[in-house]
Short mmCIF file of N, CA and C in Angstrom, two decimals:
data_model
loop_
_atom_site.label_atom_id
_atom_site.label_comp_id
_atom_site.label_asym_id
_atom_site.label_seq_id
_atom_site.Cartn_x
_atom_site.Cartn_y
_atom_site.Cartn_z
N MET A 33 0.84 -1.35 -0.60
CA MET A 33 0.36 0.13 0.25
C MET A 33 0.63 1.75 0.12
N GLY A 34 1.03 2.45 -0.96
CA GLY A 34 1.36 3.10 -1.33
C GLY A 34 1.07 4.75 -0.02
N GLU A 35 1.98 5.27 0.65
CA GLU A 35 1.69 6.74 0.67
C GLU A 35 1.08 8.12 -0.51
N ASP A 36 -0.59 8.13 0.55
CA ASP A 36 -1.03 9.60 0.88
C ASP A 36 -0.32 10.42 0.33
N ASN A 37 0.37 10.84 -1.34
CA ASN A 37 0.63 11.88 -1.78
C ASN A 37 0.55 13.30 -2.11
N SER A 38 -1.21 13.86 -1.35
CA SER A 38 -2.11 14.44 -2.16
C SER A 38 -0.91 15.61 -1.55
N ILE A 39 -1.38 16.92 -1.83
CA ILE A 39 -0.62 18.19 -1.83
C ILE A 39 -1.06 18.46 -0.06
N ALA A 40 -2.52 17.98 -0.02
CA ALA A 40 -2.85 18.44 1.33
C ALA A 40 -2.39 17.58 2.55
N THR A 41 -2.03 16.48 2.31
CA THR A 41 -1.63 15.11 2.89
C THR A 41 -0.26 15.59 3.95
N LEU A 42 0.38 15.65 2.16
CA LEU A 42 2.07 16.48 2.64
C LEU A 42 2.58 17.15 3.35
N ARG A 43 0.72 18.91 3.35
CA ARG A 43 2.33 20.42 4.00
C ARG A 43 1.04 19.87 5.19
N ALA A 44 0.15 19.17 5.55
CA ALA A 44 -0.66 18.54 6.61
C ALA A 44 0.71 17.96 7.03
N ARG A 45 1.31 17.05 6.58
CA ARG A 45 2.94 16.29 7.92
C ARG A 45 3.64 17.23 7.73
N VAL A 46 4.15 18.53 6.38
CA VAL A 46 5.02 19.97 6.87
C VAL A 46 4.73 20.54 8.39
N SER A 47 3.12 20.82 8.76
CA SER A 47 3.12 21.16 9.45
C SER A 47 2.93 20.07 11.44
N ALA A 48 2.62 19.16 11.29
CA ALA A 48 3.56 18.23 11.50
C ALA A 48 4.67 18.85 12.59
N LEU A 49 5.81 18.64 11.32
CA LEU A 49 6.89 18.00 11.27
C LEU A 49 7.60 19.82 11.77
N VAL A 50 6.37 21.15 11.50
CA VAL A 50 7.22 22.04 11.87
C VAL A 50 6.78 21.88 13.14
N ASP A 51 5.81 21.29 14.25
CA ASP A 51 5.65 21.49 15.98
C ASP A 51 6.53 20.75 16.07
N GLN A 52 6.40 19.64 15.51
CA GLN A 52 7.88 18.95 16.59
C GLN A 52 8.79 19.14 16.43
N GLU A 53 9.37 20.23 15.61
CA GLU A 53 10.75 20.98 15.73
C GLU A 53 10.60 22.49 16.51
N GLY A 54 9.06 22.73 16.72
CA GLY A 54 9.31 24.06 17.94
C GLY A 54 9.41 23.12 19.61
N ALA A 55 8.84 21.88 19.82
CA ALA A 55 8.77 21.55 20.78
C ALA A 55 10.40 20.38 21.14
N LEU A 56 11.36 20.30 20.01
CA LEU A 56 11.83 20.12 20.39
C LEU A 56 13.37 21.46 20.49
N LEU A 57 13.05 22.64 19.31
CA LEU A 57 14.02 23.72 20.18
C LEU A 57 13.68 23.85 21.59
N THR A 58 12.11 23.72 22.01
CA THR A 58 11.53 24.54 23.23
C THR A 58 12.89 23.75 24.39
N GLN A 59 12.02 22.95 24.15
CA GLN A 59 12.27 21.52 25.23
C GLN A 59 14.35 21.73 24.66
N ALA A 60 15.68 22.18 24.25
CA ALA A 60 16.97 22.16 23.42
C ALA A 60 17.24 22.95 24.68
N PHE A 61 16.45 24.36 24.40
CA PHE A 61 17.23 25.47 24.73
C PHE A 61 16.27 25.38 26.43
N ASP A 62 15.15 24.82 26.71
CA ASP A 62 15.24 25.09 28.06
C ASP A 62 16.40 23.48 29.06
N ALA A 63 16.87 23.06 28.11
CA ALA A 63 18.30 21.87 28.45
C ALA A 63 18.93 23.03 28.94
N SER A 64 19.77 23.78 27.50
CA SER A 64 20.41 24.22 27.38
C SER A 64 20.84 25.55 28.23
N LYS A 65 19.85 26.54 28.97
CA LYS A 65 19.91 27.10 30.05
C LYS A 65 19.78 26.68 31.11
N GLN A 66 19.25 25.43 31.76
CA GLN A 66 19.64 24.92 32.47
C GLN A 66 20.55 24.45 33.13
N GLY A 67 22.26 24.63 31.57
CA GLY A 67 23.28 23.46 32.43
C GLY A 67 23.13 22.56 32.37
N GLY A 68 21.42 21.86 31.48
CA GLY A 68 22.33 19.82 30.09
C GLY A 68 23.37 19.38 30.05
N ASP A 69 23.54 18.17 30.46
CA ASP A 69 23.94 17.85 29.47
C ASP A 69 24.21 18.53 27.85
N ARG A 70 24.89 18.37 27.60
CA ARG A 70 25.98 19.00 26.34
C ARG A 70 25.81 18.46 25.94
N ARG A 71 25.50 16.25 25.61
CA ARG A 71 25.51 15.88 24.77
C ARG A 71 23.89 16.36 24.36
N GLY A 72 23.13 16.58 25.82
CA GLY A 72 21.49 15.50 25.38
C GLY A 72 20.83 16.87 24.94
N VAL A 73 21.53 17.96 24.75
CA VAL A 73 21.13 19.18 23.63
C VAL A 73 21.83 18.95 22.62
N ASP A 74 22.52 17.83 22.21
CA ASP A 74 22.88 18.26 20.87
C ASP A 74 22.33 17.08 19.66
N ALA A 75 22.08 16.78 20.98
CA ALA A 75 21.14 15.10 20.30
C ALA A 75 20.04 16.02 20.00
N LEU A 76 18.98 16.68 20.68
CA LEU A 76 17.69 17.98 20.54
C LEU A 76 17.96 18.03 19.15
N PHE A 77 19.29 19.12 19.31
CA PHE A 77 19.83 20.02 18.04
C PHE A 77 20.12 18.75 16.58
N ALA A 78 20.15 18.46 16.86
CA ALA A 78 20.10 17.28 16.22
C ALA A 78 18.81 16.34 15.55
N ARG A 79 18.58 16.00 15.64
CA ARG A 79 16.15 14.93 16.02
C ARG A 79 15.73 17.16 14.61
N VAL A 80 16.32 18.25 15.44
CA VAL A 80 15.46 19.08 14.64
C VAL A 80 16.30 19.04 13.49
N GLN A 81 17.41 19.06 13.30
CA GLN A 81 18.55 19.60 11.79
C GLN A 81 17.63 18.12 10.94
N ALA A 82 17.33 16.89 11.05
CA ALA A 82 16.92 15.98 10.78
C ALA A 82 15.05 16.50 10.66
N LEU A 83 14.95 16.61 11.51
CA LEU A 83 13.28 17.36 10.61
C LEU A 83 13.22 18.03 9.75
N GLN A 84 14.05 18.73 10.22
CA GLN A 84 13.87 19.82 8.77
C GLN A 84 14.74 19.33 7.69
N VAL A 85 15.49 18.86 7.55
CA VAL A 85 16.05 17.68 6.24
C VAL A 85 14.84 17.55 5.54
N GLU A 86 13.66 16.91 6.58
CA GLU A 86 12.98 15.99 5.69
C GLU A 86 11.63 16.96 5.95
N ARG A 87 11.01 17.68 6.20
CA ARG A 87 10.84 18.68 5.84
C ARG A 87 10.99 19.60 4.61
N ASN A 88 12.50 19.52 4.54
CA ASN A 88 12.74 20.52 2.64
C ASN A 88 12.65 19.42 1.81
N ARG A 89 11.94 18.01 2.38
CA ARG A 89 11.94 17.58 1.43
C ARG A 89 10.15 17.20 0.87
N LEU A 90 9.98 17.23 1.83
CA LEU A 90 8.66 17.49 1.37
C LEU A 90 8.11 18.57 1.18
N GLN A 91 8.95 19.44 1.33
CA GLN A 91 8.11 21.09 0.48
C GLN A 91 9.13 21.23 -0.86
N LYS A 92 9.90 20.20 -1.01
CA LYS A 92 9.58 20.28 -2.66
C LYS A 92 9.26 19.61 -3.12
N GLU A 93 8.74 18.04 -3.04
CA GLU A 93 7.47 17.54 -3.41
C GLU A 93 6.76 18.12 -2.99
N ILE A 94 5.93 18.96 -2.98
CA ILE A 94 4.96 19.77 -3.00
C ILE A 94 5.35 20.87 -4.27
N GLY A 95 6.28 21.24 -4.19
CA GLY A 95 6.22 22.26 -5.80
C GLY A 95 6.74 21.70 -6.72
N SER A 96 7.07 20.08 -6.62
CA SER A 96 7.09 19.52 -8.20
C SER A 96 5.14 19.00 -8.15
N LEU A 97 4.85 18.78 -6.95
CA LEU A 97 3.45 18.52 -7.98
C LEU A 97 2.46 19.24 -8.41
N LEU A 98 2.79 20.88 -7.41
CA LEU A 98 1.99 22.54 -8.20
C LEU A 98 2.52 21.92 -9.41
N GLY A 99 3.83 21.93 -9.70
CA GLY A 99 4.05 21.83 -11.38
C GLY A 99 5.42 22.99 -11.63
N THR A 100 4.60 24.75 -12.12
CA THR A 100 5.51 25.37 -12.57
C THR A 100 4.94 26.17 -10.97
N ARG A 101 5.47 26.27 -10.06
CA ARG A 101 5.05 27.67 -9.15
C ARG A 101 6.06 27.08 -8.70
N ARG A 102 7.20 28.42 -7.81
CA ARG A 102 7.82 27.35 -7.14
C ARG A 102 7.79 27.75 -5.94
N MET A 103 7.61 26.53 -4.96
CA MET A 103 8.26 26.10 -3.44
C MET A 103 8.97 27.46 -2.85
N HIS A 104 8.45 29.03 -2.23
CA HIS A 104 9.69 29.02 -1.34
C HIS A 104 9.56 29.17 -0.17
N VAL A 105 10.37 29.03 0.28
CA VAL A 105 11.01 29.41 2.53
C VAL A 105 10.31 30.35 2.52
N ALA A 106 8.99 30.96 3.66
CA ALA A 106 8.85 32.38 3.50
C ALA A 106 9.55 32.84 4.19
N ALA A 107 10.82 32.97 4.49
CA ALA A 107 11.45 33.60 5.22
C ALA A 107 11.70 34.82 2.88
N GLU A 108 11.95 33.22 2.65
CA GLU A 108 12.46 34.38 1.13
C GLU A 108 11.39 35.70 0.34
N VAL A 109 10.77 34.57 1.56
CA VAL A 109 9.06 35.88 0.02
C VAL A 109 8.52 37.19 0.83
N TRP A 110 8.15 36.48 2.01
CA TRP A 110 7.55 37.19 3.17
C TRP A 110 8.77 37.96 4.01
N GLN A 111 7.67 39.02 4.61
CA GLN A 111 9.09 40.08 5.46
C GLN A 111 7.77 40.53 5.94
N PRO A 112 8.68 41.18 7.43
CA PRO A 112 7.35 41.42 8.80
C PRO A 112 6.39 42.49 7.67
N GLY A 113 5.28 42.73 7.89
CA GLY A 113 3.97 43.63 7.39
C GLY A 113 2.90 43.56 8.01
N VAL A 114 2.12 43.90 6.88
CA VAL A 114 0.38 43.47 6.64
C VAL A 114 0.37 43.59 4.76
N TYR A 115 -0.39 42.30 4.54
CA TYR A 115 -1.08 40.95 4.08
C TYR A 115 -2.34 40.65 3.34
N ASP A 116 -2.40 40.59 2.20
CA ASP A 116 -4.12 40.23 2.28
C ASP A 116 -3.97 38.37 2.74
N TYR A 117 -3.91 38.07 2.64
CA TYR A 117 -4.34 36.39 3.39
C TYR A 117 -6.00 35.79 2.76
N ARG A 118 -5.60 34.74 1.68
CA ARG A 118 -6.35 33.66 0.84
C ARG A 118 -6.48 32.09 2.20
N PRO A 119 -7.49 32.33 2.73
CA PRO A 119 -7.25 30.63 3.29
C PRO A 119 -7.59 29.44 2.55
N GLU A 120 -8.55 30.15 1.40
CA GLU A 120 -8.77 29.45 0.28
C GLU A 120 -9.23 29.69 -1.52
N ALA A 121 -8.60 28.74 -2.32
CA ALA A 121 -8.78 29.33 -3.61
C ALA A 121 -11.15 29.93 -3.29
N GLY A 122 -11.33 31.12 -3.85
CA GLY A 122 -12.56 31.95 -4.09
C GLY A 122 -12.75 32.35 -3.23
N SER A 123 -11.85 32.41 -1.50
CA SER A 123 -12.48 33.35 -1.00
C SER A 123 -12.25 34.04 -0.69
N ASP A 124 -12.51 35.38 1.02
CA ASP A 124 -12.81 36.14 0.66
C ASP A 124 -10.85 37.07 1.21
N THR A 125 -10.56 37.87 1.70
CA THR A 125 -8.72 38.04 1.97
C THR A 125 -10.00 38.81 3.23
N VAL A 126 -8.35 38.38 3.82
CA VAL A 126 -8.95 38.99 5.69
C VAL A 126 -7.00 39.63 4.75
N ARG A 127 -7.18 40.23 6.43
CA ARG A 127 -5.81 41.55 6.86
C ARG A 127 -4.92 40.69 7.42
N VAL A 128 -4.22 40.62 7.60
CA VAL A 128 -2.49 40.06 8.57
C VAL A 128 -2.13 41.00 8.52
N ARG A 129 -1.81 40.76 9.70
CA ARG A 129 -0.47 41.01 9.78
C ARG A 129 0.95 39.37 10.10
N VAL A 130 2.23 40.25 9.64
CA VAL A 130 3.26 39.30 9.33
C VAL A 130 4.44 39.52 10.55
N SER A 131 5.08 38.91 11.79
CA SER A 131 5.35 39.39 12.01
C SER A 131 6.68 38.42 12.38
N GLN A 132 8.44 38.49 12.59
CA GLN A 132 9.11 37.94 13.22
C GLN A 132 8.59 37.63 14.79
N GLY A 133 8.78 36.09 14.89
CA GLY A 133 8.52 35.57 16.36
C GLY A 133 9.80 34.81 16.80
N PRO A 134 10.12 33.83 17.44
CA PRO A 134 11.36 32.99 18.05
C PRO A 134 11.27 32.34 17.08
N LEU A 135 10.46 32.03 16.89
CA LEU A 135 11.12 30.75 15.70
C LEU A 135 10.83 30.87 14.49
N GLY A 136 11.01 32.10 13.83
CA GLY A 136 10.67 32.09 12.61
C GLY A 136 9.48 33.41 12.09
N LEU A 137 8.82 33.76 10.89
CA LEU A 137 8.27 33.96 10.18
C LEU A 137 6.34 33.69 10.77
N GLN A 138 5.66 34.65 11.66
CA GLN A 138 4.23 34.60 12.28
C GLN A 138 3.50 35.12 11.47
N VAL A 139 1.79 34.32 12.36
CA VAL A 139 0.41 35.95 11.88
C VAL A 139 -0.26 35.67 12.40
N GLU A 140 -0.11 37.30 12.56
CA GLU A 140 -1.88 37.40 13.54
C GLU A 140 -2.68 37.07 12.34
N LEU A 141 -4.07 36.35 12.81
CA LEU A 141 -5.01 36.40 12.41
C LEU A 141 -6.08 37.23 13.00
N PRO A 142 -6.90 37.81 12.58
CA PRO A 142 -8.33 37.87 12.85
C PRO A 142 -9.02 36.55 13.87
N GLY A 143 -9.60 36.98 14.91
CA GLY A 143 -9.84 35.77 15.53
C GLY A 143 -9.60 34.94 16.58
N ARG A 144 -7.83 35.24 16.22
CA ARG A 144 -7.02 34.07 17.45
C ARG A 144 -6.47 35.49 17.79
N SER A 145 -6.63 34.29 19.46
CA SER A 145 -5.66 34.87 20.84
C SER A 145 -4.17 34.87 20.40
N ALA A 146 -3.57 33.84 19.97
CA ALA A 146 -2.64 34.13 19.38
C ALA A 146 -1.62 33.97 18.22
N PRO A 147 -0.68 34.39 17.94
CA PRO A 147 -0.11 34.26 16.28
C PRO A 147 0.20 32.95 15.50
N VAL A 148 0.48 32.35 14.19
CA VAL A 148 1.10 30.93 13.98
C VAL A 148 1.14 30.84 13.76
N ARG A 149 2.45 29.89 12.85
CA ARG A 149 3.56 30.02 11.84
C ARG A 149 2.76 30.04 10.89
N ILE A 150 4.01 30.71 10.42
CA ILE A 150 3.33 30.72 9.03
C ILE A 150 3.50 29.29 8.00
N GLU A 151 3.65 29.06 7.91
CA GLU A 151 4.48 27.72 7.30
C GLU A 151 3.02 26.17 8.08
N THR A 152 2.19 27.18 8.63
CA THR A 152 0.94 25.71 9.15
C THR A 152 0.01 26.64 8.40
N LEU A 153 -0.27 27.17 7.83
CA LEU A 153 -0.44 28.34 6.40
C LEU A 153 -1.20 27.61 5.48
N HIS A 154 -2.60 27.29 5.38
CA HIS A 154 -2.41 26.78 2.72
C HIS A 154 -2.42 27.61 2.25
N GLY A 155 -3.49 28.82 2.57
CA GLY A 155 -4.09 29.62 1.37
C GLY A 155 -3.01 31.31 1.28
N ALA A 156 -3.35 32.02 0.59
CA ALA A 156 -2.32 32.51 -0.66
C ALA A 156 -2.14 34.11 -0.17
N PHE A 157 -1.26 34.67 0.32
CA PHE A 157 -1.10 35.98 1.14
C PHE A 157 -0.39 37.11 -0.23
N ASP A 158 -0.81 37.92 -0.45
CA ASP A 158 -0.67 39.46 -1.28
C ASP A 158 -0.41 40.47 -0.77
N GLY A 159 0.94 40.57 -0.67
CA GLY A 159 1.43 41.97 -0.39
C GLY A 159 2.82 42.20 -0.26
N PRO A 160 3.46 42.87 0.33
CA PRO A 160 3.35 43.56 1.37
C PRO A 160 2.04 45.06 2.03
N ILE A 161 1.56 45.12 2.13
CA ILE A 161 0.48 46.02 1.77
C ILE A 161 0.77 47.61 2.40
N ILE A 162 1.99 47.25 3.94
CA ILE A 162 1.83 47.60 5.02
C ILE A 162 3.49 47.29 4.81
N GLY A 163 4.23 48.28 4.99
CA GLY A 163 5.31 47.73 5.79
C GLY A 163 5.27 47.78 7.16
N ASP A 164 6.44 47.45 7.91
CA ASP A 164 6.90 46.60 9.16
C ASP A 164 6.13 47.28 10.06
N ASP A 165 6.12 48.61 10.05
CA ASP A 165 5.29 49.28 11.32
C ASP A 165 4.87 49.35 10.94
N ALA A 166 3.96 49.09 10.77
CA ALA A 166 2.20 49.45 10.94
C ALA A 166 1.31 48.56 11.63
N LYS A 167 0.78 48.42 12.24
CA LYS A 167 -0.76 47.98 12.02
C LYS A 167 -1.82 47.77 11.95
N VAL A 168 -3.21 46.33 11.97
CA VAL A 168 -3.88 45.79 11.73
C VAL A 168 -4.47 46.71 11.28
#
């Protein structure tokens, strides 16, 4: 039985890897601050690096499935500022703010109390509409 390699499934796998990376990085930073065993901290960072390699492989696979559309790493394309975000093709746009978070770019969505990592969103961004110092 083969793996399901639809774009939605691949994106879900990428999102899961991003969540795992965040948890491991938090764990590694906490252990490092507490003066934990250096080998243990190094092992956590090695696991994060392995997850990043897998995530990059999945992103390339998504790019191949999409054909001519180039997949960009978020930092390549988006910079902090205000954007129009369309969650799904044909849906209405929502004005959002992209900012730099501790683990990368994050998006402040209306109706959500906390920002989400940009890698976890599956819609399209247009902009930037306004530079980094603007408020939504």
